[in-house]
Short mmCIF file of C-alpha atoms and ligand atoms in Angstrom, two decimals:
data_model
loop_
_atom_site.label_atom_id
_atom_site.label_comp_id
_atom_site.label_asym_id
_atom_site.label_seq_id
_atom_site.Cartn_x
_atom_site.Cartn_y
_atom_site.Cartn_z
CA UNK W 3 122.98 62.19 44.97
CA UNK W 4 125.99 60.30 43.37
CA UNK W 5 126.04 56.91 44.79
CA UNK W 6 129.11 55.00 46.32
CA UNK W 7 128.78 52.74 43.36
CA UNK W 8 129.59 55.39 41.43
CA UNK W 9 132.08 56.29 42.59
CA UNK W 10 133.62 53.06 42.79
CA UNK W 11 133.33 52.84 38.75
CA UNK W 12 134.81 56.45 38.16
CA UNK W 13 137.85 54.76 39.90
CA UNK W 14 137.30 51.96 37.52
CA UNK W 15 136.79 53.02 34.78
CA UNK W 16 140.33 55.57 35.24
CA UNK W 17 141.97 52.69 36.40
CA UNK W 18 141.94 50.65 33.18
CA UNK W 19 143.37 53.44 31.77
CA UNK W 20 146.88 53.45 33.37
CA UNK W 21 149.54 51.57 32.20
CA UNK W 22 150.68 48.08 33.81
CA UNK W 23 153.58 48.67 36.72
CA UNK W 24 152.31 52.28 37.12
CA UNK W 25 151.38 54.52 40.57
CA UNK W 26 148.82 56.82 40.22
CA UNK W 27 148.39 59.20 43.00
CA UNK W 28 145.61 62.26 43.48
CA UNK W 29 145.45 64.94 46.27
CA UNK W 30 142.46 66.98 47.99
CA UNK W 31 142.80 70.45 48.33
CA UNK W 32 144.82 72.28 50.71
CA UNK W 33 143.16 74.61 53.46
CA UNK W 34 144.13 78.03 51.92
CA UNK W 35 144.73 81.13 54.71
CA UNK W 36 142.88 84.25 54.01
CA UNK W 37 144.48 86.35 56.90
CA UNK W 38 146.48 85.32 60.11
CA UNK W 39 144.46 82.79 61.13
CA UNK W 40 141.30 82.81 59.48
CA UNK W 41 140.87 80.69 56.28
CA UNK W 42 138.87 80.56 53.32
CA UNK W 43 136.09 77.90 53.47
CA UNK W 44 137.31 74.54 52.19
CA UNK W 45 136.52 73.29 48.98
CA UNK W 46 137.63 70.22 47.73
CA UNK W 47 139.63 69.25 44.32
CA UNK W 48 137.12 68.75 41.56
CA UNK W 49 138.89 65.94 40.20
CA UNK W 50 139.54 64.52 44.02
CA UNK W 51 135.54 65.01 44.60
CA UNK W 52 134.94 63.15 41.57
CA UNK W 53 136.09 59.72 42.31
CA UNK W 54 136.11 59.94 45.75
CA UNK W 55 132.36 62.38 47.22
CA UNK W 56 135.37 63.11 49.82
CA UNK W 57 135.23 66.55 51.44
CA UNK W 58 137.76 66.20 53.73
CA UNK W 59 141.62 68.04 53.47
CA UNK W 60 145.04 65.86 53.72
CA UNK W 61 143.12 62.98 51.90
CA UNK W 62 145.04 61.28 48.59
CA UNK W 63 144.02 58.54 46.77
CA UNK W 64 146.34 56.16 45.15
CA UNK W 65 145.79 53.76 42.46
CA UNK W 66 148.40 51.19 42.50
CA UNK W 67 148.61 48.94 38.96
CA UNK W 68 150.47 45.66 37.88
CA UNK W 69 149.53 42.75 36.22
CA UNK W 70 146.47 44.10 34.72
CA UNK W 71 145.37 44.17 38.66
CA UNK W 72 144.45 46.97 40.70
CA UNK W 73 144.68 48.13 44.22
CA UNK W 74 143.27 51.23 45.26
CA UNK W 75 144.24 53.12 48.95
CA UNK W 76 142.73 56.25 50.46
CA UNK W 77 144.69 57.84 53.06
CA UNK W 78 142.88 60.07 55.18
CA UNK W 79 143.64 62.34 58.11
CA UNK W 80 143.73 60.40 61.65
CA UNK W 81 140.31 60.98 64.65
CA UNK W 82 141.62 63.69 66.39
CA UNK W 83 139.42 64.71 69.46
CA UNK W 84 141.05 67.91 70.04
CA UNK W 85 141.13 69.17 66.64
CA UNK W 86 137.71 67.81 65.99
CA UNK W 87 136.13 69.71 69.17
CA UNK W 88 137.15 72.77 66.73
CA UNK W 89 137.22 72.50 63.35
CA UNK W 90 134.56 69.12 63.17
CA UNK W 91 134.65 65.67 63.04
CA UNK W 92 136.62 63.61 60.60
CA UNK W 93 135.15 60.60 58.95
CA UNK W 94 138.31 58.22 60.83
CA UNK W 95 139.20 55.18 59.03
CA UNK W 96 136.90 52.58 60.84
CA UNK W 97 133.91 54.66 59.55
CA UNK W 98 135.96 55.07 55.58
CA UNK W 99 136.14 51.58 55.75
CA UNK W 100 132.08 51.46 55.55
CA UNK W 101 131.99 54.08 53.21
CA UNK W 102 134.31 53.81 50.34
CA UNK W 103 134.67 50.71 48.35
CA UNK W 104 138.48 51.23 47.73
CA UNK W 105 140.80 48.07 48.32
CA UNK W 106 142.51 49.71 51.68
CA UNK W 107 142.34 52.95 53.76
CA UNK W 108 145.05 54.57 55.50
CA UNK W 109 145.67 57.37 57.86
CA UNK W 110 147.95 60.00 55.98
CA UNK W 111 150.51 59.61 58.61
CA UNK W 112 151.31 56.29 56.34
CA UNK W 113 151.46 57.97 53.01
CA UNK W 114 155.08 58.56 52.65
CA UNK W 115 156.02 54.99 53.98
CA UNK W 116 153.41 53.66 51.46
CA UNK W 117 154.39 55.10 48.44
CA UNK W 118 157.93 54.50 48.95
CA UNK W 119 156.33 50.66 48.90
CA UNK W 120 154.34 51.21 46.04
CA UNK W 121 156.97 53.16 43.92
CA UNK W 122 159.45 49.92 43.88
CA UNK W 123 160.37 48.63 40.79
CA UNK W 124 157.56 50.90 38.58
CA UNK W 125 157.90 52.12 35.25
CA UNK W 126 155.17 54.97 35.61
CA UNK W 127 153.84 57.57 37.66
CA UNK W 128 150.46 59.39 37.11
CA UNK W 129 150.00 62.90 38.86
CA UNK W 130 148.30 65.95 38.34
CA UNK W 131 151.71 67.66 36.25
CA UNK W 132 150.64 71.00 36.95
CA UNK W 133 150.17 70.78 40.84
CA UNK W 134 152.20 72.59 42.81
CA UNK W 135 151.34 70.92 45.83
CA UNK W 136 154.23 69.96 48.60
CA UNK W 137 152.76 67.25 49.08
CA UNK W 138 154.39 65.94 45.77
CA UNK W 139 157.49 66.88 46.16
CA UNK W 140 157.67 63.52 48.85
CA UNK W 141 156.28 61.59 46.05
CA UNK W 142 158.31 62.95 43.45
CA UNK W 143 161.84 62.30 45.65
CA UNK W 144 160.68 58.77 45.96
CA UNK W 145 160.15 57.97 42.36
CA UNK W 146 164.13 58.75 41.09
CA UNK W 147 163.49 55.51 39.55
CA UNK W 148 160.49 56.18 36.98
CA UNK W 149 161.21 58.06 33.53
CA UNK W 150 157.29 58.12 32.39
CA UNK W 151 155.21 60.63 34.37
CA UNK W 152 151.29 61.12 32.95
CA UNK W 153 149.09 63.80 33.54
CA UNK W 154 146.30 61.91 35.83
CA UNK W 155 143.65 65.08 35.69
CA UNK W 156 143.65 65.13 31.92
CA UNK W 157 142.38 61.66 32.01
CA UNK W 158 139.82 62.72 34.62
CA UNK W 159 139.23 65.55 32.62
CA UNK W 160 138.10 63.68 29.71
CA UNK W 161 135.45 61.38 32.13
CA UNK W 162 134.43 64.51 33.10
CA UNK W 163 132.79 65.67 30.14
CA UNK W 164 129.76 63.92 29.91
CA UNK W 165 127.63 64.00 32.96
CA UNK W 166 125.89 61.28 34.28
CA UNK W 167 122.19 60.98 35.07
CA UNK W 168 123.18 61.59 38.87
CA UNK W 169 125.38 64.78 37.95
CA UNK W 170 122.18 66.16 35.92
CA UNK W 171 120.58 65.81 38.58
CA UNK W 172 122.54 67.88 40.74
CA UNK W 173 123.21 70.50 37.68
CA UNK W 174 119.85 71.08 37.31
CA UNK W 175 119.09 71.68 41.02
CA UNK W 176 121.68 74.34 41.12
CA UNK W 177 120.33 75.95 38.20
CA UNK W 178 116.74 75.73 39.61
CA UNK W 179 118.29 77.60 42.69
CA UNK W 180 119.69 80.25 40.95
CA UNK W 181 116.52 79.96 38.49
CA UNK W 182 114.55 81.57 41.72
CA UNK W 183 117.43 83.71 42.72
CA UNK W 184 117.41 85.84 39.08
CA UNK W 185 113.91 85.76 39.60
CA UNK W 186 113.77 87.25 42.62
CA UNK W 187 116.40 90.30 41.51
CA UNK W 188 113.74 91.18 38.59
CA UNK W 189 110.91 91.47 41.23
CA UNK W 190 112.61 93.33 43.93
CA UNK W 191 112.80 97.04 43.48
CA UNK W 192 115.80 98.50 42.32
CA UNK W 193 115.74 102.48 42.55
CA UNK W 194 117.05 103.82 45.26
CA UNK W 195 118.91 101.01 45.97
CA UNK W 196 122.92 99.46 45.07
CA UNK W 197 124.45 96.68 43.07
CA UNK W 198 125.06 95.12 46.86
CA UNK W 199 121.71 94.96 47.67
CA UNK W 200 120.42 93.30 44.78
CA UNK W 201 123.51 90.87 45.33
CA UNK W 202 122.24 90.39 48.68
CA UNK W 203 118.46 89.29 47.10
CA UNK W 204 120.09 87.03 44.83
CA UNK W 205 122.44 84.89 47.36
CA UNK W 206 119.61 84.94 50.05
CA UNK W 207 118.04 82.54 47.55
CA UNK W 208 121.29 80.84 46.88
CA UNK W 209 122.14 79.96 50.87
CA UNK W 210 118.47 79.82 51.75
CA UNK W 211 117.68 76.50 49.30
CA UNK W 212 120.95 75.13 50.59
CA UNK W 213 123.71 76.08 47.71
CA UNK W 214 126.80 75.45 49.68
CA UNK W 215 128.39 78.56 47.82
CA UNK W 216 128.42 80.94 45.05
CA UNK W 217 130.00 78.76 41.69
CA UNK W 218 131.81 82.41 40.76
CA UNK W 219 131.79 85.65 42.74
CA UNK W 220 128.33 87.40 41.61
CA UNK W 221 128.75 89.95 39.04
CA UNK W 222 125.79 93.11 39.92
CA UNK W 223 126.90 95.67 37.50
CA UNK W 224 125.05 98.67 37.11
CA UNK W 225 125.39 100.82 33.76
CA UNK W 226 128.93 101.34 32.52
CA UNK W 227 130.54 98.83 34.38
CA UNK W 228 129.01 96.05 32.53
CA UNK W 229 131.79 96.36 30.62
CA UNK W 230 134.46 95.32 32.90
CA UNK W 231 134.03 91.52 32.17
CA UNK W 232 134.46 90.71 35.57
CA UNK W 233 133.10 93.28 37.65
CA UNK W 234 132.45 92.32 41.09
CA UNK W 235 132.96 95.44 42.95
CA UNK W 236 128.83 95.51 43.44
CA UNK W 237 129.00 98.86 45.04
CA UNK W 238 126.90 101.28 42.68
CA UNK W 239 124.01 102.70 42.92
CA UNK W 240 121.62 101.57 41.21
CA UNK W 241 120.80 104.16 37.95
CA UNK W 242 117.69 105.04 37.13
CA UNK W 243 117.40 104.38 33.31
CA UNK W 244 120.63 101.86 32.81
CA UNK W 245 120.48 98.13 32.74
CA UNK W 246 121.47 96.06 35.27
CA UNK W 247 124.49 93.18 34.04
CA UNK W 248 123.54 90.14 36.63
CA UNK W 249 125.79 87.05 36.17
CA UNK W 250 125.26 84.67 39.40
CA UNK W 251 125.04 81.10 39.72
CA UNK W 252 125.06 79.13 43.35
CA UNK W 253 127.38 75.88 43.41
CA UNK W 254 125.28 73.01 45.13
CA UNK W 255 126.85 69.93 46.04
CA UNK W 256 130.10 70.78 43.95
CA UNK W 257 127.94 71.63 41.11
CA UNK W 258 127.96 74.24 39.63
CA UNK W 259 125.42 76.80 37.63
CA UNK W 260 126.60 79.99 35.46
CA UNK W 261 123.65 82.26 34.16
CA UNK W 262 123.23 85.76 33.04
CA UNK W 263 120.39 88.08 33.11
CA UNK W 264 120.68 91.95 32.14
CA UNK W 265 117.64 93.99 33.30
CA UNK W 266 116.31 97.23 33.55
CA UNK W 267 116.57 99.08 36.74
CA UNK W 268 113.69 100.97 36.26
CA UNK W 269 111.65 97.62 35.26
CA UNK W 270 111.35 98.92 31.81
CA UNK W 271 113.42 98.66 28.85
CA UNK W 272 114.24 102.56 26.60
CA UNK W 273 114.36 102.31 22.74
CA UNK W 274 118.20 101.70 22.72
CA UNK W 275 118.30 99.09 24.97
CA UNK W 276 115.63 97.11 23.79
CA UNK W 277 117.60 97.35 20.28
CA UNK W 278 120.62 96.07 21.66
CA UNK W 279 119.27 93.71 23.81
CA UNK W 280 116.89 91.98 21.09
CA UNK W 281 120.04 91.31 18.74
CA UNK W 282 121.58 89.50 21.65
CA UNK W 283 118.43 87.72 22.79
CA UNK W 284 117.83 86.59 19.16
CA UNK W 285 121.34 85.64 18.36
CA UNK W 286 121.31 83.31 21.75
CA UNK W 287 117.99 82.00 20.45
CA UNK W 288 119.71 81.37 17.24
CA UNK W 289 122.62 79.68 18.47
CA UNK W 290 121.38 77.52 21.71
CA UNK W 291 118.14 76.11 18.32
CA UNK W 292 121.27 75.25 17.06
CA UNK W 293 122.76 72.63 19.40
CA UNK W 294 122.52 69.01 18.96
CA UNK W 295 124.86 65.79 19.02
CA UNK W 296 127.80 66.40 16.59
CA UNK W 297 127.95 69.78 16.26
CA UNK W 298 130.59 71.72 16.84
CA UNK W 299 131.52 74.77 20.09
CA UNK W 300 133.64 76.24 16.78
CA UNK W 301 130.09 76.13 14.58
CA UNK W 302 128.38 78.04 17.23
CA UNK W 303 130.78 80.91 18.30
CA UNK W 304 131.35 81.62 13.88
CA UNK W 305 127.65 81.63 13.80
CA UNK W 306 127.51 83.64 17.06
CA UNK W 307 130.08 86.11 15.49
CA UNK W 308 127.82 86.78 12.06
CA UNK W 309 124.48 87.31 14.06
CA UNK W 310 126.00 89.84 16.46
CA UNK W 311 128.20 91.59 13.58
CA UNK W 312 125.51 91.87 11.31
CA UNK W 313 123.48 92.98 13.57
CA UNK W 314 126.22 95.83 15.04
CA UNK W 315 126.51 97.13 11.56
CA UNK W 316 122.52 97.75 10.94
CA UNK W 317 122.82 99.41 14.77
CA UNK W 318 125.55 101.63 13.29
CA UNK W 319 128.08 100.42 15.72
CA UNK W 320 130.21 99.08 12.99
CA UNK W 321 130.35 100.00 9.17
CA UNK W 322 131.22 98.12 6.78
CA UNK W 323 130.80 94.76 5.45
CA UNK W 324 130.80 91.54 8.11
CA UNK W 325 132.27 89.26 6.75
CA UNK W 326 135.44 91.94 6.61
CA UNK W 327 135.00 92.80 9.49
CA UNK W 328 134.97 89.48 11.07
CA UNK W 329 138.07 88.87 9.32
CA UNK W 330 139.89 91.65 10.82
CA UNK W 331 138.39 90.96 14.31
CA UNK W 332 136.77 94.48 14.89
CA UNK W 333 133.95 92.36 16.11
CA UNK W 334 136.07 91.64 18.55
CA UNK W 335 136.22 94.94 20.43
CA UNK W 336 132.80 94.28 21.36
CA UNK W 337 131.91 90.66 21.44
CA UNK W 338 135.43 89.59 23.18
CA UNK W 339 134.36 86.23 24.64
CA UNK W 340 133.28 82.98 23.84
CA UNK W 341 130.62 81.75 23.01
CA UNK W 342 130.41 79.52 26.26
CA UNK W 343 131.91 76.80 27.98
CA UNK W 344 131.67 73.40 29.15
CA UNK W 345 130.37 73.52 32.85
CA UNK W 346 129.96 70.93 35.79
CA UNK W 347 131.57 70.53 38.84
CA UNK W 348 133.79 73.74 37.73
CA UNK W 349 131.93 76.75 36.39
CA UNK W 350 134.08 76.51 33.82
CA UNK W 351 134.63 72.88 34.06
CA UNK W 352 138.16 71.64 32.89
CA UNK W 353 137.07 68.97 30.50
CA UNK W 354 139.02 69.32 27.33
CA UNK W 355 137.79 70.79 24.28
CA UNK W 356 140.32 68.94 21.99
CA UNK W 357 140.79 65.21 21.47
CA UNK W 358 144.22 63.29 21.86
CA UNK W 359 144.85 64.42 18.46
CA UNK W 360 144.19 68.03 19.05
CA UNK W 361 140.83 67.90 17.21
CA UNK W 362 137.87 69.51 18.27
CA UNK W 363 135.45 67.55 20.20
CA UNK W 364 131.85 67.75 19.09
CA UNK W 365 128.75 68.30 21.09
CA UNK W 366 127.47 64.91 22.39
CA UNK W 367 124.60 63.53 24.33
CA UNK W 368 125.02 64.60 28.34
CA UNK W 369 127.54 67.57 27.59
CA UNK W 370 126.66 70.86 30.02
CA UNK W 371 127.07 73.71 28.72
CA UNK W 372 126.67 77.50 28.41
CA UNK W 373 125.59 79.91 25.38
CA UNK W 374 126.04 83.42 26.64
CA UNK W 375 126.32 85.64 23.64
CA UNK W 376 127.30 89.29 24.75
CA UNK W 377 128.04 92.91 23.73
CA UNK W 378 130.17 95.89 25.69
CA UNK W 379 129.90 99.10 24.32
CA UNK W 380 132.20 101.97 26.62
CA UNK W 381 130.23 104.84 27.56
CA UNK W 382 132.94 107.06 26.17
CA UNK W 383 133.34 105.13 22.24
CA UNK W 384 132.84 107.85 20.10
CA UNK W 385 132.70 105.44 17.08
CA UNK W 386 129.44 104.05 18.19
CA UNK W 387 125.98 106.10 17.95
CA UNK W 388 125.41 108.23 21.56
CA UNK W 389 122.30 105.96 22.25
CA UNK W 390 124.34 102.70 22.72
CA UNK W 391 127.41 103.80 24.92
CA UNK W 392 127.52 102.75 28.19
CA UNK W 393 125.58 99.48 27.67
CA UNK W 394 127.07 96.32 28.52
CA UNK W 395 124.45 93.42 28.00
CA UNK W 396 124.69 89.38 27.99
CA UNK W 397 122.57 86.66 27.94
CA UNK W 398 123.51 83.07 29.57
CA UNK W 399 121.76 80.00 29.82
CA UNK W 400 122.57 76.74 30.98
CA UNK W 401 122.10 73.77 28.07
CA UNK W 402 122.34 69.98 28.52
CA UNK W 403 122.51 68.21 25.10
CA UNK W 404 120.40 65.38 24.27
CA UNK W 405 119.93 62.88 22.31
CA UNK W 406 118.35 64.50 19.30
CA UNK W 407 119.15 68.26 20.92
CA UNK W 408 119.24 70.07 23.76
CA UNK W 409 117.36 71.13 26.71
CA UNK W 410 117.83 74.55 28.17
CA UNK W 411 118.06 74.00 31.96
CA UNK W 412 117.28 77.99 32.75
CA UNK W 413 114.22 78.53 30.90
CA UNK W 414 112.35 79.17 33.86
CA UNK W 415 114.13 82.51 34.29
CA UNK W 416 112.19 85.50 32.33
CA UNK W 417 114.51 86.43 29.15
CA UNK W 418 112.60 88.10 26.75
CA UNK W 419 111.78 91.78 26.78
CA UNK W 420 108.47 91.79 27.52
CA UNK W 421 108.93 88.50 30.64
CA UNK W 422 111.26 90.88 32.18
CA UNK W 423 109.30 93.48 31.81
CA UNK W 424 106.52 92.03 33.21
CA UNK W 425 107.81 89.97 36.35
CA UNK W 426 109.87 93.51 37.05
CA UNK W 427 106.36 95.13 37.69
CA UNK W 428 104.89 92.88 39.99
CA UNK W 429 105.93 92.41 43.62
CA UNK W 430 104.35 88.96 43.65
CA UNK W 431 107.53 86.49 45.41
CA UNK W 432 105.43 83.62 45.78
CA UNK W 433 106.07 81.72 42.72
CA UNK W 434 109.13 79.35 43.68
CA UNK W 435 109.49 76.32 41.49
CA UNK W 436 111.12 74.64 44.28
N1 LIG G 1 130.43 83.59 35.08
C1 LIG G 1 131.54 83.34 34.28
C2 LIG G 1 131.18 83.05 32.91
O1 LIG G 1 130.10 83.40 32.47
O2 LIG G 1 131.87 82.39 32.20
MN1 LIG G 2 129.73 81.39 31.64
MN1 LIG G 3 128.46 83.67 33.73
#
């Protein structure tokens, strides 16, 4: 649980940030329609959720600077009993009031009238630059005045990168969700059965421990289609004798979790695949041993590209030397992705990766992130020996880093060859680490 207090000192802490005379103003998310009158479910702005724990739409928050003094104002939508009977009851401001320990709270109906107010005489305006919300468009009429507009998510962005002991928390109950939900897809039986259904086993787990949502759409692909990166048709049958491609991770309470498993359907891994999938398993072993304060993403994905290339070219799936072959990228064709990504309240959370002066920032203590090392070989590449096309595989954990290294948050899910081949076999579903 992330505290009030908290809260209060993310707004803080951004806060001493902005200039003197400036406005800084932040929006929730907008309800988006999925058909007529149905919508999507509502999820709230990351960087909104951050400083605020607000789940409600039509909210802003506004930080208001001069002097070296700071006033901060949430506006949020009015009671409504009508539109409450239907769609659920809004927090009001007499009840805000208790909750949030911002300077003053507003209904939105005074947001325009307010800003216009707070807009007088300022030299700067923080927004989110790359927001195409209407909502700005009031703000941005009112503020002919101002010449300096800053990005205000980029400086979010950057708090965002290292998590709190709170957001750990929280990170590492997701991933202990979709720990049993992985689980649970090796033990079920597969033949006979499609990608859907194996979904289905994988998001029970997901919605039954509470995970508000999926982080990403599940990816269940059977076989060949492992190679679409982002398959999420999940409507194949499952084949006897391919591997599965399972990448699934539940959000819960705005965080998220992002890991990869590739199985066999039968429950047992042939000759080929246990090739393929042992230069994988050792290069993530490789590269995940690797991580530590100070080093770099850049370290890991050149390492990442000499373990998989070397090992491609004693597979036969490349010739030639590696280091040539890294330099003209025909690694690339089958190891096109990173090496893995910062992750948090967004799968692929949208702290920066460079520093103010375009540097690359290294690994430090409380950094999330993933290492999901992968190859995608197209059942109809003739350059590649018979007994590897078709096979997609990838491997993704979940890694804090510590203080003197890291700590992989997923290790509870069977990875190697013989775990998988093992929990595949037995039908026991008692074993929940929740
Ligand atoms: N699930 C998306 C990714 O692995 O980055
Ligand atoms: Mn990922
Ligand atoms: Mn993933």
């Amino acid at each position: 649980m992330i505290t009030e207090n908290e809260y209060k000192k993310r707004r803080d802490k951004l806060a001493k940030k902005l200039y003197n005379s400036s406005v800084g103003v932040i929006f929730s998310a907008t309800c988006k329609t999925r058909s007529n009158d149905t919508e999507y479910p509502y999820r709230q702005n990351s960087d909104f959720y951050y400083l605020t724990g607000f789940r409600e739409d039509n909210a802003s928050l506004v930080f208001i600077k001069e002097k070296e003094s700071v006033k901060t104002v949430i506006f949020l939508q009015k009671k409504d009993e009508q539109l409450e009977l239907w769609n659920g009851k809004r927090l009001g401001v007499k009840e805000a009031k208790k909750r949030f320990f911002v300077d003053e709270i507003y209904t939105t109906d005074y947001f325009k009238k307010s800003i216009k107010e707070y807009l007088a005489n300022k030299k700067y305006l923080y927004y989110d630059l790359d927001s195409k919300d209407k909502r700005l468009k009031k703000v941005l009429k009112l503020s002919k005045e101002i010449k300096t507009f800053d990005n205000i998510v980029l400086h979010v962005q950057k708090m965002r990168l290292v998590k709190s002991t709170s957001e750990i928390n929280l990170i590492n109950r997701a991933v202990a969700i979709t720990t049993e939900a992985h689980n649970r897809a090796m033990r079920s039986k597969k033949i006979g059965k499609n990608e859907f259904e194996l979904q289905a086993e994988i998001e029970y787990e997901f919605k039954k421990n509470g995970a508000y949502s999926d982080a990403y759409t599940s990816i269940v692909a059977c076989g060949n289609s492992a190679n679409t990166l982002h398959y999420i048709d999940n409507n194949q049958p499952l084949v006897d004798g391919e591997l599965i491609l399972i990448d699934a991770g539940c959000e819960y309470e705005y965080y998220a979790s992002d890991i990869t498993r590739t199985i066999p359907v039968s429950g047992v891994f042939t000759k080929a695949q246990k090739e393929l999938y042992s230069l994988i398993l050792n290069t993530q072993l490789e590269i995940i041993e690797m991580i530590k304060p100070n080093v770099k993403r850049s370290d890991l994905q050149a390492k990442a590209e000499i373990l998989l290339t070397k090992g491609m070219v004693k597979l036969g799936i490349l010739k030639g030397d590696y280091k040539e072959l890294i330099k003209n990228k025909k690694h690339k064709k089958y190891y096109p992705h990173g090496i893995g990504h910062w992750m948090g309240l967004d799968v692929h959370d949208t702290a920066p990766y460079l520093d103010d002066k375009k540097k690359e920032i290294p690994l430090k203590k409380g950094m999330v992130l993933t290492i999901e090392p992968g190859l995608y070989i197209d059942k109809d590449d003739k350059n590649v020996p018979k007994e590897y096309r078709g096979i997609g595989i990838r491997i993704e954990d979940d890694i804090l880093v510590t203080q003197n290294g890291y700590k992989n948050l997923s290790i509870g899910i069977a990875k190697t060859i013989e775990e998988i081949e093992s929990i595949s076999s037995s039908n026991y579903m008692n074993t929940s680490i929740l």
